[in-house]
mmCIF file of C-alpha atoms in Angstrom:
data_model
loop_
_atom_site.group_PDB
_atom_site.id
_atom_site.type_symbol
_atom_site.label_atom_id
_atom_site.label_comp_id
_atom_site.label_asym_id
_atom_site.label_seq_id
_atom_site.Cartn_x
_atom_site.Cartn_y
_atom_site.Cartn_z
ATOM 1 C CA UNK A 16 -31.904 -37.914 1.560
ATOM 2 C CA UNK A 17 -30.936 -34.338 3.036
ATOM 3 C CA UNK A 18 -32.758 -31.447 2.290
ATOM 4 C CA UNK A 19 -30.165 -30.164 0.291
ATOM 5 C CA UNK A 20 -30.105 -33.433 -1.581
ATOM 6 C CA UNK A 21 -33.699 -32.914 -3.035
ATOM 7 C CA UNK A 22 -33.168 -29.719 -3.096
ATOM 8 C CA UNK A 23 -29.913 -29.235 -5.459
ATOM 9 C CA UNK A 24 -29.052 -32.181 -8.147
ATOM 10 C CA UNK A 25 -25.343 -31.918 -9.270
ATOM 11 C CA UNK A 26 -24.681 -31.112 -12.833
ATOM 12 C CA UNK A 27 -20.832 -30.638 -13.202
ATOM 13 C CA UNK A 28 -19.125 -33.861 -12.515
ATOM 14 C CA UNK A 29 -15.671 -32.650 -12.272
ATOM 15 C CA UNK A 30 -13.648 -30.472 -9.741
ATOM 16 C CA UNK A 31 -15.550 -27.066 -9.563
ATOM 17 C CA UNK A 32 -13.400 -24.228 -10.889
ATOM 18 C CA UNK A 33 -11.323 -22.583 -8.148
ATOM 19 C CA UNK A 34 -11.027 -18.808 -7.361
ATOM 20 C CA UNK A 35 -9.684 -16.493 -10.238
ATOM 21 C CA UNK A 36 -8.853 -13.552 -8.604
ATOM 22 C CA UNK A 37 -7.864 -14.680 -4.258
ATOM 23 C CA UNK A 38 -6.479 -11.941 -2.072
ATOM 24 C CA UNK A 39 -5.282 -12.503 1.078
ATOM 25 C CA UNK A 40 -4.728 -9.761 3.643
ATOM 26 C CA UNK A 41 -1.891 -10.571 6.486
ATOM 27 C CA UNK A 42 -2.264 -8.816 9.739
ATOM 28 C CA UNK A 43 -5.814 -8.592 10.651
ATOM 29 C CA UNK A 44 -5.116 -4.923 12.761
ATOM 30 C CA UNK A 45 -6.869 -1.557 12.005
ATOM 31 C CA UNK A 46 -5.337 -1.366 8.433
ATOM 32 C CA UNK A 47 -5.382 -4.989 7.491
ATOM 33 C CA UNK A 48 -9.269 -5.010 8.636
ATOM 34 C CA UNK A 49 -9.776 -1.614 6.609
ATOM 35 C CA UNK A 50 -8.131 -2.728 3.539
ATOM 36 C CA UNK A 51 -10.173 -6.070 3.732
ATOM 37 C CA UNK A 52 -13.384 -4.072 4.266
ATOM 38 C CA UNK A 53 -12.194 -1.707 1.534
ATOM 39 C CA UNK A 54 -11.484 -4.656 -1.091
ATOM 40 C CA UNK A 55 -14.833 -6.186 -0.337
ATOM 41 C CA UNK A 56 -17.075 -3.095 -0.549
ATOM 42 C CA UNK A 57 -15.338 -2.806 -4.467
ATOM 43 C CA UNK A 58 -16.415 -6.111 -5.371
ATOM 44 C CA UNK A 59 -12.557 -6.736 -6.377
ATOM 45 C CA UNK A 60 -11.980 -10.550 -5.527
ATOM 46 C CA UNK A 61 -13.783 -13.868 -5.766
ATOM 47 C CA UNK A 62 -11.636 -14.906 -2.061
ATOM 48 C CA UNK A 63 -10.403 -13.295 0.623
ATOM 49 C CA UNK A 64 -8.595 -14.809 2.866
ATOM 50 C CA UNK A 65 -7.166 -13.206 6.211
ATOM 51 C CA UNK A 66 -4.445 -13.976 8.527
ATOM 52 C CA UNK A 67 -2.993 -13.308 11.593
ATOM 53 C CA UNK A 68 -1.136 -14.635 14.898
ATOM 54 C CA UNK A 69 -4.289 -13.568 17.266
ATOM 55 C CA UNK A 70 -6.627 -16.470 16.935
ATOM 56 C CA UNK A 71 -9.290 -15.107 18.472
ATOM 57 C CA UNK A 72 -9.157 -11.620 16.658
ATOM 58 C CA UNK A 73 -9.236 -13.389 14.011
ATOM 59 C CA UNK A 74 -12.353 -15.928 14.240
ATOM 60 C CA UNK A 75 -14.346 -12.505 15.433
ATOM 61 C CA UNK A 76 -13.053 -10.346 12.386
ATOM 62 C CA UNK A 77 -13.772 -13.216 9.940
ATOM 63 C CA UNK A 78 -17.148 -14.201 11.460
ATOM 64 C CA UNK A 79 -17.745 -9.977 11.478
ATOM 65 C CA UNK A 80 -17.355 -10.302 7.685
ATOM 66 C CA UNK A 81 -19.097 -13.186 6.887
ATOM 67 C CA UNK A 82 -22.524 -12.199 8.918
ATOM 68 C CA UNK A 83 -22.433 -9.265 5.851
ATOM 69 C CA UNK A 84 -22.125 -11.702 3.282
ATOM 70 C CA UNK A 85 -25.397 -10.935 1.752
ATOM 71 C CA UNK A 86 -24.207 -7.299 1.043
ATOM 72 C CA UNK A 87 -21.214 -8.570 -0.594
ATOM 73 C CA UNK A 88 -20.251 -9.926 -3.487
ATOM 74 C CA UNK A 89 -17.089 -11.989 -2.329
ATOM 75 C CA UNK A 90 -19.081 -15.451 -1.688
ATOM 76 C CA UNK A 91 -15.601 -16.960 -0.227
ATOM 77 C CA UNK A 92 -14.389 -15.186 2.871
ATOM 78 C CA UNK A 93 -11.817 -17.267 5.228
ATOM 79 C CA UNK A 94 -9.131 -16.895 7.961
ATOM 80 C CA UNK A 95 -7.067 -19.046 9.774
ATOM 81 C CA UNK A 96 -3.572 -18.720 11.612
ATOM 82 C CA UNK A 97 -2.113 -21.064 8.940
ATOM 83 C CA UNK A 98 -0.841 -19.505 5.583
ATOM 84 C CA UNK A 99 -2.520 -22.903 3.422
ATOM 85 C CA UNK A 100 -5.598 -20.494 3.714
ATOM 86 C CA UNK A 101 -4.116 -18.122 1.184
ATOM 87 C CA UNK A 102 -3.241 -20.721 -1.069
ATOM 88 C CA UNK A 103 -3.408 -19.099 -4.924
ATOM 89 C CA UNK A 104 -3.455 -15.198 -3.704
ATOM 90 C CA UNK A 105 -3.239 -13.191 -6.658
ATOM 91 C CA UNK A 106 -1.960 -10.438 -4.273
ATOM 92 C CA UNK A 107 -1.159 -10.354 -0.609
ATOM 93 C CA UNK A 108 -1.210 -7.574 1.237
ATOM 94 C CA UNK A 109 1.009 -7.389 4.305
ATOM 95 C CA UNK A 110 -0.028 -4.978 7.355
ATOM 96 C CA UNK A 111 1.494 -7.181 9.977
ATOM 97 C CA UNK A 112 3.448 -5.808 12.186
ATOM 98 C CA UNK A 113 4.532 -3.355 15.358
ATOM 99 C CA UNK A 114 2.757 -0.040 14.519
ATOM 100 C CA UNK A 115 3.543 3.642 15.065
ATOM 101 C CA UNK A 116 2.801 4.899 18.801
ATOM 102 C CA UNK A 117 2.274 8.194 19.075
ATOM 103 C CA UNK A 118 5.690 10.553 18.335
ATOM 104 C CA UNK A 119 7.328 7.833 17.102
ATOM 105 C CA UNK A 120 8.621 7.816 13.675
ATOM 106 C CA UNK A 121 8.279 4.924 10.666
ATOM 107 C CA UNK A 122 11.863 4.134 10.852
ATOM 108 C CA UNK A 123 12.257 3.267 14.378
ATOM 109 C CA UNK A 124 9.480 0.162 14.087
ATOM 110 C CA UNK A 125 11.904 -1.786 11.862
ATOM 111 C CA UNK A 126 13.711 -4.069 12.982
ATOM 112 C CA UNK A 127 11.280 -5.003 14.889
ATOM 113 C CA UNK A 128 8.808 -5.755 11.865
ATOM 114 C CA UNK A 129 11.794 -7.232 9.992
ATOM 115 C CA UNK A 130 11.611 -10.435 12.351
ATOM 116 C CA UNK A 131 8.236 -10.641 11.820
ATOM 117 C CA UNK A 132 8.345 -10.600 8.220
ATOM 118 C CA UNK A 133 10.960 -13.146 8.403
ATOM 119 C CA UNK A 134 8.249 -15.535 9.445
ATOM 120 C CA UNK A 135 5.299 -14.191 6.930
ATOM 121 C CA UNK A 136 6.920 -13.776 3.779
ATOM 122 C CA UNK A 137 8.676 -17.335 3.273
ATOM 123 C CA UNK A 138 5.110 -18.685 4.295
ATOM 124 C CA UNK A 139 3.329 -16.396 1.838
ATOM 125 C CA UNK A 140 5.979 -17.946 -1.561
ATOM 126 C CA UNK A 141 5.565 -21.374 0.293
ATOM 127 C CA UNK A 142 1.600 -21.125 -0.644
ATOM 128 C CA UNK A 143 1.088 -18.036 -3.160
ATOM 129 C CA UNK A 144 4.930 -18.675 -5.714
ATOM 130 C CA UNK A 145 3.056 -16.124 -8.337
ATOM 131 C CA UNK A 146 1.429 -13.923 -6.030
ATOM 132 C CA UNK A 147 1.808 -9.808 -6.376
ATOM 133 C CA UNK A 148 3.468 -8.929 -2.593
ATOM 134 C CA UNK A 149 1.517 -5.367 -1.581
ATOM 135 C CA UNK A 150 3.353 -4.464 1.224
ATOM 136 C CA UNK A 151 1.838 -1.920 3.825
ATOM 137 C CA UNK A 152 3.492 -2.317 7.060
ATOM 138 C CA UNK A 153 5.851 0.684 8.195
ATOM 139 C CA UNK A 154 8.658 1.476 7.443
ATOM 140 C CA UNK A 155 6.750 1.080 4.141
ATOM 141 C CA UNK A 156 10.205 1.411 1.769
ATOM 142 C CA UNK A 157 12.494 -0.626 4.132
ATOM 143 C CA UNK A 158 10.371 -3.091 4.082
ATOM 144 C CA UNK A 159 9.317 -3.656 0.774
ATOM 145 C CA UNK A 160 13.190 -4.136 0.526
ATOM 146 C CA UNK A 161 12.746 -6.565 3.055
ATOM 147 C CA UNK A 162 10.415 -8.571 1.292
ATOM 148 C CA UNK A 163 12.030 -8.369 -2.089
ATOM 149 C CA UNK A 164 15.220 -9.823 -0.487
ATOM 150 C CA UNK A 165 12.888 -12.486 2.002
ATOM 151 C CA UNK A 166 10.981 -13.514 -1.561
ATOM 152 C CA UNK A 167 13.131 -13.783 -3.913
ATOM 153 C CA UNK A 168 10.513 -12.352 -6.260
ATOM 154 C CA UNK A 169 11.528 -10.428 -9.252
ATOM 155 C CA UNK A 170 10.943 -6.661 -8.294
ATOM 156 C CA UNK A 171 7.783 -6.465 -10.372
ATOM 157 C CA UNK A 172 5.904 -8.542 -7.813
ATOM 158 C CA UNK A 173 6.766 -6.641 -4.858
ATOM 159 C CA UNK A 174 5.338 -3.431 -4.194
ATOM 160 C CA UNK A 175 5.219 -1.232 -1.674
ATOM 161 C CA UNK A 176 2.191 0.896 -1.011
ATOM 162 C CA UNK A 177 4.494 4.040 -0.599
ATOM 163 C CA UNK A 178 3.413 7.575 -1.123
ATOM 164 C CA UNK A 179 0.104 6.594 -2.789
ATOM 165 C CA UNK A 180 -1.672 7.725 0.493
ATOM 166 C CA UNK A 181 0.569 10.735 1.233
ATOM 167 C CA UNK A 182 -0.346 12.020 -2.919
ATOM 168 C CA UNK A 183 -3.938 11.216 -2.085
ATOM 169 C CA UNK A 184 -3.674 13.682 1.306
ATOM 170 C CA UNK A 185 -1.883 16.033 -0.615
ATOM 171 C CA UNK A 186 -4.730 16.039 -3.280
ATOM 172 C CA UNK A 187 -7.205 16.455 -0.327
ATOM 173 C CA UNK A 188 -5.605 19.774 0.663
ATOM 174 C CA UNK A 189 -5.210 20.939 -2.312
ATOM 175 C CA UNK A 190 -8.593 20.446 -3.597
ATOM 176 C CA UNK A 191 -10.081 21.945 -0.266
ATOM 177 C CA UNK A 192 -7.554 24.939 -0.506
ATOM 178 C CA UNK A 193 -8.669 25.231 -4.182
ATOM 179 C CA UNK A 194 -12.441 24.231 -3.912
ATOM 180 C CA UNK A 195 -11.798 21.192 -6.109
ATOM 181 C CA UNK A 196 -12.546 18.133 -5.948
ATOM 182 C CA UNK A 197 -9.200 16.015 -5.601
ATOM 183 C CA UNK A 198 -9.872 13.901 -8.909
ATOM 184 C CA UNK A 199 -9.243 17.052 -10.393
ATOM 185 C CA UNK A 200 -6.203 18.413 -7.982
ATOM 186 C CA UNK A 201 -2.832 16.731 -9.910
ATOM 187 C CA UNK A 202 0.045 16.705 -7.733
ATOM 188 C CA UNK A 203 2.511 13.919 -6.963
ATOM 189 C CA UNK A 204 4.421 13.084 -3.136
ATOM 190 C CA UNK A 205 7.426 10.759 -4.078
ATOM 191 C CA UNK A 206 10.072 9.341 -2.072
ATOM 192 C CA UNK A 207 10.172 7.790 1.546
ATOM 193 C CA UNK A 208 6.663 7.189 3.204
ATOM 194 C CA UNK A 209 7.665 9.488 6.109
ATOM 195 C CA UNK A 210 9.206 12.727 6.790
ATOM 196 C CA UNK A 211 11.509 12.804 4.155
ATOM 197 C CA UNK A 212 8.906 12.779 1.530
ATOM 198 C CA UNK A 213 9.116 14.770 -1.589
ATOM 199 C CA UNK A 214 6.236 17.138 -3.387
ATOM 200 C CA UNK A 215 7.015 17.463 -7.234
ATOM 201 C CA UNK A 216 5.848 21.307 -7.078
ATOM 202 C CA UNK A 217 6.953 21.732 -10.990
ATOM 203 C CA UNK A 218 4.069 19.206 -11.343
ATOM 204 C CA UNK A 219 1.343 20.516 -9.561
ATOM 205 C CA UNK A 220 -1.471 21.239 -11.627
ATOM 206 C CA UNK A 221 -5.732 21.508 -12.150
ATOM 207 C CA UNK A 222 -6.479 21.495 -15.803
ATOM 208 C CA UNK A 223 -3.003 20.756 -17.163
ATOM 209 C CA UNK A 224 -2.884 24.460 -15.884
ATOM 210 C CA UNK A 225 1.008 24.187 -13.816
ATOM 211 C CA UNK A 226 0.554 26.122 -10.379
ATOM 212 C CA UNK A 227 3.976 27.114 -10.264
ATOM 213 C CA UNK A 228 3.731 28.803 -13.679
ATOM 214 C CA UNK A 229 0.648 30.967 -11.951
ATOM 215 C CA UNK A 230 2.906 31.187 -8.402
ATOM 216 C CA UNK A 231 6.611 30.523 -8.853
ATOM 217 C CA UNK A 232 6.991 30.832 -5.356
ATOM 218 C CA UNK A 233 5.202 27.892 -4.696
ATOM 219 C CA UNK A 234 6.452 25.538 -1.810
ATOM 220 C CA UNK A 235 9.158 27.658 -1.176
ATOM 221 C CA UNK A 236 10.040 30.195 1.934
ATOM 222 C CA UNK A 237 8.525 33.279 0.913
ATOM 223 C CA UNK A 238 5.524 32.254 -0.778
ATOM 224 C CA UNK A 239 2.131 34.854 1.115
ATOM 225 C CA UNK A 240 0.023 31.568 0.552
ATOM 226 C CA UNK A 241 2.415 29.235 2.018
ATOM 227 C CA UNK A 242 1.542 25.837 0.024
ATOM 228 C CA UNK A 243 4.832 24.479 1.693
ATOM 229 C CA UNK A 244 2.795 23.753 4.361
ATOM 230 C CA UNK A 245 0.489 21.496 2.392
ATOM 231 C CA UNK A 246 3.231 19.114 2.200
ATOM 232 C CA UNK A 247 4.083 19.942 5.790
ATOM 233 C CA UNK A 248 0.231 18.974 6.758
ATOM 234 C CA UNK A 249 0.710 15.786 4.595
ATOM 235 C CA UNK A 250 3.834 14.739 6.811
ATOM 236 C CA UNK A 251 2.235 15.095 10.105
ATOM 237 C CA UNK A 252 -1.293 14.176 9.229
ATOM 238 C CA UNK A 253 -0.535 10.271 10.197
ATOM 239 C CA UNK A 254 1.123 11.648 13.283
ATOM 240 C CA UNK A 255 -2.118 13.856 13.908
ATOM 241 C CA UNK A 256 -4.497 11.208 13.296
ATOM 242 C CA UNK A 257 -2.532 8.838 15.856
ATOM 243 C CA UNK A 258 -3.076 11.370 18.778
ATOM 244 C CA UNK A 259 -6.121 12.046 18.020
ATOM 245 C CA UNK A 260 -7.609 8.823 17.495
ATOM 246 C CA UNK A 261 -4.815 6.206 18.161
ATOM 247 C CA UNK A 262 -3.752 4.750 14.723
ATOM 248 C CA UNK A 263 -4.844 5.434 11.130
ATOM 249 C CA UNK A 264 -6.689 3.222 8.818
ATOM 250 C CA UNK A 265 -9.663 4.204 6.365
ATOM 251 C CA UNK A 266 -7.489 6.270 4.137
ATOM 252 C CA UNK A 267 -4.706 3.693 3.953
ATOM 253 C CA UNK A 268 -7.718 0.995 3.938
ATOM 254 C CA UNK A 269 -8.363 2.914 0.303
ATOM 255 C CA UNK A 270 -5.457 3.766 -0.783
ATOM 256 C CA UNK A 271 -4.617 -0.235 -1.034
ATOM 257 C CA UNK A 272 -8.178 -0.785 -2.552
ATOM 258 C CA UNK A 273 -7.399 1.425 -5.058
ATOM 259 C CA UNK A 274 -3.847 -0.424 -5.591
ATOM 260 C CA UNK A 275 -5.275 -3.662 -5.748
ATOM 261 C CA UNK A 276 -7.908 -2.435 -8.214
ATOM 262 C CA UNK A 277 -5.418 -1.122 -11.076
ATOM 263 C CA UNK A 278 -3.628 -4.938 -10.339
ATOM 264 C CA UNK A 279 -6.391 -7.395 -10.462
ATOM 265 C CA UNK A 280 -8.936 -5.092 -13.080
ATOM 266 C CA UNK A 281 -5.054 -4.679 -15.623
ATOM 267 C CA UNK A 282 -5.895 -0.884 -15.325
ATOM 268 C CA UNK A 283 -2.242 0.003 -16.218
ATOM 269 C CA UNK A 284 -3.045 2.897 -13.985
ATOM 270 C CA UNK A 285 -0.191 5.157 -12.501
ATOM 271 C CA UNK A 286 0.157 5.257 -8.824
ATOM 272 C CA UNK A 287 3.353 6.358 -6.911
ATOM 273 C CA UNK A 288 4.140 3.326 -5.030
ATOM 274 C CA UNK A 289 7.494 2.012 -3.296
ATOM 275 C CA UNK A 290 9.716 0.047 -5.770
ATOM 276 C CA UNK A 291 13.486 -0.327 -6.594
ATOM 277 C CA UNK A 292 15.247 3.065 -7.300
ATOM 278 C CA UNK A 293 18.486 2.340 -7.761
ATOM 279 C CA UNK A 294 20.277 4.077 -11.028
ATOM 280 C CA UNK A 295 17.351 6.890 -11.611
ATOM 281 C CA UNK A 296 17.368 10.284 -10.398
ATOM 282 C CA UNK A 297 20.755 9.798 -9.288
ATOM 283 C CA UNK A 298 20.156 7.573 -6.302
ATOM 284 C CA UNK A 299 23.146 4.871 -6.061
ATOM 285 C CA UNK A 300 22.113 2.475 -3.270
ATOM 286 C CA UNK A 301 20.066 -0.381 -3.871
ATOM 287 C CA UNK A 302 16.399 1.355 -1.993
ATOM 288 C CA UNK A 303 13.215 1.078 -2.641
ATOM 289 C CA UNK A 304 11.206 4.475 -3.086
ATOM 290 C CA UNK A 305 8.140 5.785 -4.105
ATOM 291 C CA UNK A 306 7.935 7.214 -7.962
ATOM 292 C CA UNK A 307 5.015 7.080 -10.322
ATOM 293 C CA UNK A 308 4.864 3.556 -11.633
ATOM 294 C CA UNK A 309 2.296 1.561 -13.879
ATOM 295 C CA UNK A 310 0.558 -1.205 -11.922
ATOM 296 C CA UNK A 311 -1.396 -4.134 -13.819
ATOM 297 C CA UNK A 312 -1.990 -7.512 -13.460
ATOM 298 C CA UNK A 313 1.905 -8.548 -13.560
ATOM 299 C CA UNK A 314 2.298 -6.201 -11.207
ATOM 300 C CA UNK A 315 4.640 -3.048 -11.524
ATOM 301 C CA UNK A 316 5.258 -3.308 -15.061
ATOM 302 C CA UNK A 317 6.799 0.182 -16.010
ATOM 303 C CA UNK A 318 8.169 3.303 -13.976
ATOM 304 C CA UNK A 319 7.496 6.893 -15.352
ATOM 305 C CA UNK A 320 10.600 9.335 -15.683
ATOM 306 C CA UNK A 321 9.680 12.248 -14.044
ATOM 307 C CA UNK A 322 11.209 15.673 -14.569
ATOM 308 C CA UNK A 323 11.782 17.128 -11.432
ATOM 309 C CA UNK A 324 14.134 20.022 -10.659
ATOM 310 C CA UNK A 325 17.577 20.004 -9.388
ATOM 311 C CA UNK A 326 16.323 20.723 -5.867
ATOM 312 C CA UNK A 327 13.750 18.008 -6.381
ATOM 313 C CA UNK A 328 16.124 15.508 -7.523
ATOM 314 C CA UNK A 329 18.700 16.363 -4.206
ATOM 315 C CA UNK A 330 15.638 15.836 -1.887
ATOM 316 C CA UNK A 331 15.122 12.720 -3.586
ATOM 317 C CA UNK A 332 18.814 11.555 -2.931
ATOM 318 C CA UNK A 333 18.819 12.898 0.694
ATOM 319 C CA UNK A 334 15.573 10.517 1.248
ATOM 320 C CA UNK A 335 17.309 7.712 -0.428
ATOM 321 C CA UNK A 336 20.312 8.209 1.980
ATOM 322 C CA UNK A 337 18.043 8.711 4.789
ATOM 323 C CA UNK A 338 16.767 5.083 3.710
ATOM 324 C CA UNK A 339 20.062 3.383 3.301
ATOM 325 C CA UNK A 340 21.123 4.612 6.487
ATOM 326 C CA UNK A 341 19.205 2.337 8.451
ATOM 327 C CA UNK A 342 18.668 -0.464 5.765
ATOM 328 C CA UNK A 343 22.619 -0.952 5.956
ATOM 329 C CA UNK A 344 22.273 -1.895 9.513
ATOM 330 C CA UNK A 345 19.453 -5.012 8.953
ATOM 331 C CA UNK A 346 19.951 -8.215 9.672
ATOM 332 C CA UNK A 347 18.260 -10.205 6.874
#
């Protein structure tokens, strides 16, 4: 008899209960290993399961994870190159893929990380049919489009993590321009995950107290505090943080904990994430972009009409077209 024979005497006699709530994390880079680290450390699932194409990265990030074990409370943590290891995700979240060098913009990586996903996303429905898709990877909007169309998921199970981080860095300056914590700072970046981003200034507010009522100037030419560039600092801060330090990840790392949290805990919380836009605020083609949605455990179950201005609205559009532009030319 083994040790752990006299030690333990079985009870149950059938199969053992599987995980409830499995997430998986594809792409085991700077943000996939953040996001992991980031899911763990809020006790959010049961499994985690990682995945990636470097073997050995792999093993050592896994093994990394496991040695911590006995700070965590996520008693399953596994990896392997093969997607049978993700097997009953609740959500995956994809970060695989080419990332940003320094100067380069979001949209040039993607056709590059649309062959990739070509190979991840039929493997992730071949193992995970129910799963919620959380897609990271940059171009964020293009290719949550991508996976939609790769899937064939209904649009509430694909999400893109959008202009959750960008609202999160605009909350940061605010709340440090305003001596406030950000919790507190209400303000909302929609649109493309990139340069053409849009900051809903007739919705900036502390307090339901609107800004704009106090400075109607605000984030326009002419206003002596110049909050336009708060949304300029927002659109270069991931180019900043890339020179400085060669890639981003803790923020985004959180940003998808806190995504993943309002999915698996049914918080019905409203985050502006990357989903299908076409037919509101005027946009025609058929793009995904960010806009305050309600995320719970079926995924995105409702959008939020916003009321933005006209000039709002036309920077919406122009991001749209910006979008469709270079979504026209995939091959899928």
């Amino acid at each position: 008899m083994s040790t752990k024979d006299k030690l333990i005497s079985h009870v149950m006699k059938e199969e053992p209960v599987g995980c409830r709530n499995k997430v998986t994390v594809v792409g085991v880079g700077m943000v996939g290993m953040a996001s992991a680290i980031s899911v763990l450390l809020k006790d959010l699932c049961d499994e985690l399961a990682l995945v990636d194409v470097m073997e050995e990265k792999l093993k050592g990030e896994v093994m990394d994870l496991q040695h911590g074990s006995l700070f965590l409370k996520t008693h399953k943590i596994v990896a392997d190159k093969d997607y049978s290891v993700t097997a009953n995700s609740k959500v995956v979240v994809v970060t695989a893929g080419a990332r940003q060098q320094e100067g380069e913009s979001r949209l040039n990586l993607v056709q590059r990380n649309v062959n990739i996903f070509k190979f991840i996303i039929p493997n992730i429905v071949k193992y995970s049919p129910n799963c919620i898709l959380l897609v990271v990877s940059n171009p964020v909007d293009i290719l949550t489009y991508v996976a939609w169309k790769l899937s064939g998921f209904p649009r509430h199970r694909v999400i893109g993590s959008g202009t959750n981080l960008d609202s999160a860095r605009f909350r940061h300056l605010m709340g440090e321009k305003l001596h406030i914590h950000p919790s507190s700072c209400h303000g909302w970046i929609v649109g493309e995950h990139g340069d053409s981003s849009v900051p809903v200034w007739s919705g900036v507010n502390v307090a339901g107290v609107s800004l704009q009522g106090l400075n109607p100037k605000m984030g326009v030419e002419g206003d002596s505090e110049n909050w336009k560039a708060v949304h300029k600092m927002v659109v270069d801060g991931a180019y900043e943080v890339i020179k400085l330090k060669g890639y981003t990840s803790w923020a985004i790392g959180m940003s998808v904990a806190d995504l993943v949290e309002s999915i698996l805990k049914n918080l019905h919380k409203v985050h502006p994430v990357s989903t299908l836009v076409q037919g509101m605020h005027g946009v025609k083609d058929e793009v995904f972009l960010s806009i305050p949605c309600v995320l719970g455990n079926s995924g995105l179950t409702d959008v939020i009409h916003m009321t933005l201005k006209a000039e709002e609205e036309k920077q919406l559009v122009a991001s749209a077209e910006t979008l469709w532009g270079v979504q026209k030319e995939l091959t899928l």
